[in-house]
mmCIF file of C-alpha atoms in Angstrom:
data_model
loop_
_atom_site.group_PDB
_atom_site.id
_atom_site.type_symbol
_atom_site.label_atom_id
_atom_site.label_comp_id
_atom_site.label_asym_id
_atom_site.label_seq_id
_atom_site.Cartn_x
_atom_site.Cartn_y
_atom_site.Cartn_z
ATOM 1 C CA GLY G 12 92.763 12.356 1.475
ATOM 2 C CA GLU G 13 90.840 14.970 3.395
ATOM 3 C CA ASN G 14 92.607 17.148 5.965
ATOM 4 C CA VAL G 15 90.699 19.294 8.464
ATOM 5 C CA GLU G 16 92.395 22.022 10.481
ATOM 6 C CA GLN G 17 90.623 23.482 13.529
ATOM 7 C CA HIS G 18 91.417 26.620 15.518
ATOM 8 C CA PRO G 19 91.773 27.568 18.272
ATOM 9 C CA SER G 20 92.657 24.502 20.328
ATOM 10 C CA THR G 21 91.470 26.213 23.522
ATOM 11 C CA LEU G 22 89.021 29.062 23.985
ATOM 12 C CA SER G 23 87.865 30.788 27.151
ATOM 13 C CA VAL G 24 84.990 33.258 27.136
ATOM 14 C CA GLN G 25 82.922 35.030 29.748
ATOM 15 C CA GLU G 26 79.385 33.854 30.242
ATOM 16 C CA GLY G 27 77.109 35.719 27.874
ATOM 17 C CA ASP G 28 79.825 36.419 25.322
ATOM 18 C CA SER G 29 80.068 34.791 21.902
ATOM 19 C CA ALA G 30 82.451 32.019 20.884
ATOM 20 C CA VAL G 31 83.706 31.306 17.370
ATOM 21 C CA ILE G 32 85.565 28.189 16.240
ATOM 22 C CA LYS G 33 86.984 27.930 12.743
ATOM 23 C CA CYS G 34 87.850 24.994 10.494
ATOM 24 C CA THR G 35 89.379 24.597 7.058
ATOM 25 C CA TYR G 36 89.259 21.553 4.836
ATOM 26 C CA SER G 37 91.246 20.441 1.832
ATOM 27 C CA ASP G 38 88.998 18.170 -0.268
ATOM 28 C CA SER G 39 86.704 20.142 -2.541
ATOM 29 C CA ALA G 40 84.521 17.022 -2.889
ATOM 30 C CA SER G 41 83.456 17.230 0.767
ATOM 31 C CA ASN G 42 79.852 18.353 0.963
ATOM 32 C CA TYR G 43 78.672 17.777 4.516
ATOM 33 C CA PHE G 44 80.077 19.530 7.580
ATOM 34 C CA PRO G 45 78.874 18.534 11.054
ATOM 35 C CA TRP G 46 79.862 19.920 14.424
ATOM 36 C CA TYR G 47 80.061 17.725 17.501
ATOM 37 C CA LYS G 48 80.152 18.543 21.204
ATOM 38 C CA GLN G 49 81.892 16.127 23.527
ATOM 39 C CA GLU G 50 81.465 16.365 27.276
ATOM 40 C CA LEU G 51 83.720 14.567 29.706
ATOM 41 C CA GLY G 52 83.102 10.829 29.760
ATOM 42 C CA LYS G 53 80.705 10.909 26.817
ATOM 43 C CA GLY G 54 80.831 10.306 23.112
ATOM 44 C CA PRO G 55 80.588 13.176 20.619
ATOM 45 C CA GLN G 56 77.086 14.543 20.169
ATOM 46 C CA LEU G 57 75.966 16.141 16.916
ATOM 47 C CA ILE G 58 74.858 19.718 17.591
ATOM 48 C CA ILE G 59 74.497 21.224 14.126
ATOM 49 C CA ASP G 60 75.469 20.454 10.561
ATOM 50 C CA ILE G 61 75.516 22.159 7.192
ATOM 51 C CA ARG G 62 75.457 20.874 3.655
ATOM 52 C CA SER G 63 77.285 22.408 0.767
ATOM 53 C CA ASN G 64 74.194 23.850 -0.903
ATOM 54 C CA VAL G 65 73.721 26.475 1.837
ATOM 55 C CA GLY G 66 75.989 29.112 3.312
ATOM 56 C CA GLU G 67 74.552 29.472 6.788
ATOM 57 C CA LYS G 68 72.371 27.571 9.228
ATOM 58 C CA LYS G 69 71.115 28.607 12.639
ATOM 59 C CA ASP G 70 69.578 26.731 15.542
ATOM 60 C CA GLN G 71 68.780 28.934 18.533
ATOM 61 C CA ARG G 72 72.133 30.094 19.973
ATOM 62 C CA ILE G 73 74.216 28.053 17.555
ATOM 63 C CA ALA G 74 75.013 28.926 13.943
ATOM 64 C CA VAL G 75 77.348 27.537 11.325
ATOM 65 C CA THR G 76 78.650 29.303 8.227
ATOM 66 C CA LEU G 77 80.269 27.735 5.193
ATOM 67 C CA ASN G 78 82.464 29.296 2.538
ATOM 68 C CA LYS G 79 83.012 26.661 -0.134
ATOM 69 C CA THR G 80 85.266 28.837 -2.236
ATOM 70 C CA ALA G 81 87.670 29.357 0.627
ATOM 71 C CA LYS G 82 87.028 25.852 2.043
ATOM 72 C CA HIS G 83 86.327 27.002 5.534
ATOM 73 C CA PHE G 84 83.432 26.789 7.945
ATOM 74 C CA SER G 85 82.811 28.184 11.397
ATOM 75 C CA LEU G 86 80.745 27.517 14.499
ATOM 76 C CA HIS G 87 79.238 30.490 16.316
ATOM 77 C CA ILE G 88 77.772 30.204 19.801
ATOM 78 C CA THR G 89 76.033 33.293 21.155
ATOM 79 C CA GLU G 90 75.059 34.098 24.740
ATOM 80 C CA THR G 91 77.343 31.363 26.045
ATOM 81 C CA GLN G 92 76.431 29.510 29.215
ATOM 82 C CA PRO G 93 78.564 27.396 31.563
ATOM 83 C CA GLU G 94 76.942 24.229 30.208
ATOM 84 C CA ASP G 95 78.420 25.059 26.796
ATOM 85 C CA SER G 96 81.836 24.179 28.232
ATOM 86 C CA ALA G 97 83.043 21.084 26.355
ATOM 87 C CA VAL G 98 85.294 19.993 23.507
ATOM 88 C CA TYR G 99 83.918 20.889 20.078
ATOM 89 C CA PHE G 100 84.915 19.028 16.913
ATOM 90 C CA CYS G 101 84.325 20.003 13.335
ATOM 91 C CA ALA G 102 84.312 17.422 10.563
ATOM 92 C CA ALA G 103 84.133 17.207 6.807
ATOM 93 C CA SER G 104 82.478 14.353 5.033
ATOM 94 C CA ARG G 105 82.595 12.573 1.728
ATOM 95 C CA VAL G 106 80.965 9.402 0.507
ATOM 96 C CA GLY G 107 83.191 6.338 0.874
ATOM 97 C CA ALA G 108 83.583 3.336 -1.399
ATOM 98 C CA GLY G 109 80.520 1.583 -0.003
ATOM 99 C CA SER G 110 78.358 4.711 0.115
ATOM 100 C CA ALA G 111 78.651 5.106 3.870
ATOM 101 C CA ARG G 112 79.800 8.579 4.820
ATOM 102 C CA GLN G 113 83.345 9.026 6.084
ATOM 103 C CA LEU G 114 84.046 11.847 8.507
ATOM 104 C CA THR G 115 87.437 13.487 8.850
ATOM 105 C CA PHE G 116 87.627 15.343 12.149
ATOM 106 C CA GLY G 117 89.465 18.425 13.284
ATOM 107 C CA SER G 118 91.634 18.202 16.380
ATOM 108 C CA GLY G 119 89.049 19.781 18.683
ATOM 109 C CA THR G 120 88.562 23.007 20.636
ATOM 110 C CA GLN G 121 88.275 23.000 24.405
ATOM 111 C CA LEU G 122 85.720 25.711 25.162
ATOM 112 C CA THR G 123 85.505 27.027 28.706
ATOM 113 C CA VAL G 124 82.727 29.433 29.645
ATOM 114 C CA LEU G 125 83.657 31.374 32.756
ATOM 115 C CA PRO G 126 80.798 32.338 35.085
ATOM 116 C CA GLU S 10 71.147 8.881 24.952
ATOM 117 C CA THR S 11 71.922 8.609 21.253
ATOM 118 C CA GLY S 12 70.591 5.084 20.686
ATOM 119 C CA VAL S 13 74.102 3.647 20.389
ATOM 120 C CA THR S 14 75.383 1.588 23.312
ATOM 121 C CA GLN S 15 78.870 0.267 23.946
ATOM 122 C CA THR S 16 80.180 -2.306 26.387
ATOM 123 C CA PRO S 17 82.270 -2.432 28.386
ATOM 124 C CA ARG S 18 82.708 1.246 29.258
ATOM 125 C CA HIS S 19 86.156 0.614 30.713
ATOM 126 C CA LEU S 20 88.647 -2.163 29.963
ATOM 127 C CA VAL S 21 92.131 -2.856 31.233
ATOM 128 C CA MET S 22 94.018 -5.601 29.478
ATOM 129 C CA GLY S 23 97.527 -6.965 29.258
ATOM 130 C CA MET S 24 99.419 -7.164 26.000
ATOM 131 C CA THR S 25 98.868 -10.926 25.759
ATOM 132 C CA ASN S 26 95.127 -10.839 26.444
ATOM 133 C CA LYS S 27 92.264 -11.228 24.000
ATOM 134 C CA LYS S 28 89.162 -9.134 24.528
ATOM 135 C CA SER S 29 86.237 -7.819 22.513
ATOM 136 C CA LEU S 30 84.380 -4.513 22.431
ATOM 137 C CA LYS S 31 80.685 -4.526 21.627
ATOM 138 C CA CYS S 32 78.493 -1.901 20.020
ATOM 139 C CA GLU S 33 74.746 -2.002 19.444
ATOM 140 C CA GLN S 34 72.577 0.567 17.728
ATOM 141 C CA HIS S 35 68.815 0.860 18.157
ATOM 142 C CA LEU S 36 68.242 3.389 15.383
ATOM 143 C CA GLY S 37 67.600 1.157 12.395
ATOM 144 C CA HIS S 38 70.748 2.397 10.693
ATOM 145 C CA ASN S 39 72.648 0.487 8.041
ATOM 146 C CA ALA S 40 76.189 1.796 8.507
ATOM 147 C CA MET S 41 78.403 1.358 11.561
ATOM 148 C CA TYR S 42 81.842 2.719 12.341
ATOM 149 C CA TRP S 43 84.759 2.249 14.726
ATOM 150 C CA TYR S 44 86.833 5.285 15.683
ATOM 151 C CA LYS S 45 89.892 5.639 17.892
ATOM 152 C CA GLN S 46 90.225 8.769 20.039
ATOM 153 C CA SER S 47 93.647 9.396 21.545
ATOM 154 C CA ALA S 48 94.633 12.337 23.684
ATOM 155 C CA LYS S 49 95.460 15.459 21.690
ATOM 156 C CA LYS S 50 94.726 13.802 18.345
ATOM 157 C CA PRO S 51 91.714 13.996 16.030
ATOM 158 C CA LEU S 52 89.284 11.112 15.988
ATOM 159 C CA GLU S 53 90.662 8.451 13.670
ATOM 160 C CA LEU S 54 88.319 6.357 11.552
ATOM 161 C CA MET S 55 89.262 2.684 11.796
ATOM 162 C CA PHE S 56 86.569 0.644 10.055
ATOM 163 C CA VAL S 57 83.311 1.202 8.206
ATOM 164 C CA TYR S 58 80.561 -1.337 7.650
ATOM 165 C CA ASN S 59 77.619 -0.702 5.352
ATOM 166 C CA PHE S 60 74.862 -3.302 5.231
ATOM 167 C CA LYS S 61 77.153 -5.673 7.181
ATOM 168 C CA GLU S 62 79.904 -5.419 4.575
ATOM 169 C CA GLN S 63 83.226 -3.860 5.458
ATOM 170 C CA THR S 64 83.754 -0.956 3.099
ATOM 171 C CA GLU S 65 86.730 0.778 4.669
ATOM 172 C CA ASN S 66 89.802 -0.301 6.608
ATOM 173 C CA ASN S 67 92.004 2.692 7.245
ATOM 174 C CA SER S 68 95.312 0.839 7.494
ATOM 175 C CA VAL S 69 94.480 -0.537 10.915
ATOM 176 C CA PRO S 70 96.924 -3.122 12.351
ATOM 177 C CA SER S 71 95.709 -6.709 12.244
ATOM 178 C CA ARG S 72 95.674 -6.891 16.042
ATOM 179 C CA PHE S 73 92.318 -5.107 15.676
ATOM 180 C CA SER S 74 89.714 -7.348 14.047
ATOM 181 C CA PRO S 75 86.177 -6.061 13.420
ATOM 182 C CA GLU S 76 83.054 -8.159 13.071
ATOM 183 C CA CYS S 77 79.587 -7.086 11.981
ATOM 184 C CA PRO S 78 77.113 -9.987 12.221
ATOM 185 C CA ASN S 79 74.126 -7.756 11.401
ATOM 186 C CA SER S 80 73.337 -4.088 10.897
ATOM 187 C CA SER S 81 72.634 -3.550 14.591
ATOM 188 C CA HIS S 82 75.762 -5.057 16.121
ATOM 189 C CA LEU S 83 79.435 -4.350 15.708
ATOM 190 C CA PHE S 84 82.372 -5.902 17.512
ATOM 191 C CA LEU S 85 86.048 -5.071 17.745
ATOM 192 C CA HIS S 86 88.196 -8.044 18.679
ATOM 193 C CA LEU S 87 91.497 -7.184 20.309
ATOM 194 C CA HIS S 88 94.606 -9.342 20.669
ATOM 195 C CA THR S 89 98.282 -8.749 21.469
ATOM 196 C CA LEU S 90 97.762 -5.008 21.800
ATOM 197 C CA GLN S 91 100.474 -2.474 22.517
ATOM 198 C CA PRO S 92 100.461 0.254 25.190
ATOM 199 C CA GLU S 93 100.052 2.889 22.447
ATOM 200 C CA ASP S 94 96.679 1.314 21.645
ATOM 201 C CA SER S 95 95.331 2.736 24.892
ATOM 202 C CA ALA S 96 92.575 5.161 23.880
ATOM 203 C CA LEU S 97 88.845 5.759 23.821
ATOM 204 C CA TYR S 98 87.213 3.561 21.190
ATOM 205 C CA LEU S 99 84.016 5.011 19.798
ATOM 206 C CA CYS S 100 81.319 3.327 17.800
ATOM 207 C CA ALA S 101 78.952 5.271 15.568
ATOM 208 C CA SER S 102 76.093 4.530 13.220
ATOM 209 C CA SER S 103 74.318 6.299 10.391
ATOM 210 C CA GLN S 104 71.641 5.737 7.818
ATOM 211 C CA ASP S 105 72.949 4.869 4.397
ATOM 212 C CA GLU S 106 73.724 7.423 1.732
ATOM 213 C CA GLY S 107 70.689 9.165 0.341
ATOM 214 C CA GLN S 108 68.717 8.681 3.544
ATOM 215 C CA GLY S 109 70.681 10.748 6.048
ATOM 216 C CA TYR S 110 74.153 12.001 6.748
ATOM 217 C CA GLU S 111 74.250 12.174 10.518
ATOM 218 C CA GLN S 112 76.492 9.875 12.518
ATOM 219 C CA TYR S 113 75.477 9.093 16.078
ATOM 220 C CA PHE S 114 78.135 8.072 18.556
ATOM 221 C CA GLY S 115 78.087 5.769 21.529
ATOM 222 C CA PRO S 116 79.727 6.711 24.844
ATOM 223 C CA GLY S 117 82.921 4.833 24.034
ATOM 224 C CA THR S 118 85.059 2.186 25.692
ATOM 225 C CA ARG S 119 88.068 3.511 27.582
ATOM 226 C CA LEU S 120 90.814 0.948 26.884
ATOM 227 C CA THR S 121 94.040 0.755 28.847
ATOM 228 C CA VAL S 122 96.742 -1.659 27.721
ATOM 229 C CA THR S 123 99.277 -2.533 30.406
#
C-alpha cells in the first residue's frame, strides 16, 4: 500500500519568514495530493491540493510543488503569521475499490510561528 | 464550518459500555469516511462508504461497527473497547470519483476508554 513520509515533525519560524514542509510517497499510482491544516480542537481543514498533471499551484501565501519522478511534494508558506501556527498534514490519494478516494496521511508537522 | 458535523464531541466510556458516534454531512456528497487519529501517529483510515455501500474496511477490529443508512449519515457503533482505542475519531465526506477529490472533515469525537 501507499506510504507517506513527512518532514520535519516540528518547525519553528519567525513571523514573516517562510516555512517549507516536505513529503514523499511510495505509490506511483497516487495522483492527488492535498494538504490539511489542523488547529487545536478542530478537524483537519483542506488548505491546498495538487493533482498529478501539474507541477506547482499557488494560492496567496501558500504554494505546493510536486515532483512525480522523485515522488515528493512540498508545502511552502510565505510571510508566515502567528495564525499559521497549527499541525499540517500532507496526504496522497488513490481511487479505492468502490471509486471513493482513499487518503494516506503523513505523520504531521507542528508549525509554530514566533511573533 | 465544513458542513460535516459530529456528535458527541467528547465521550468517556468504560470497556463494557456500548455507545455510538454520529456523523452528518450537509454537502450532498456520496462518500463518507471514518478515521482514527491517535497521538503521534498519522490519521488512520478505518472505513469507507460510497453510495451507502461499504467499500473499504482497513482491518478494523469487530468492536468497531459502522453503519451508513443514507449518504448523509454515518455511525460508528462501539462495544467492549480497549484503552488503546482512546483517540480522536474523525468523519469526512467527499463527492464521488469524477466529481471532486476533496475530503471535508468534521471536528471529531474525542473518545476516552477507561
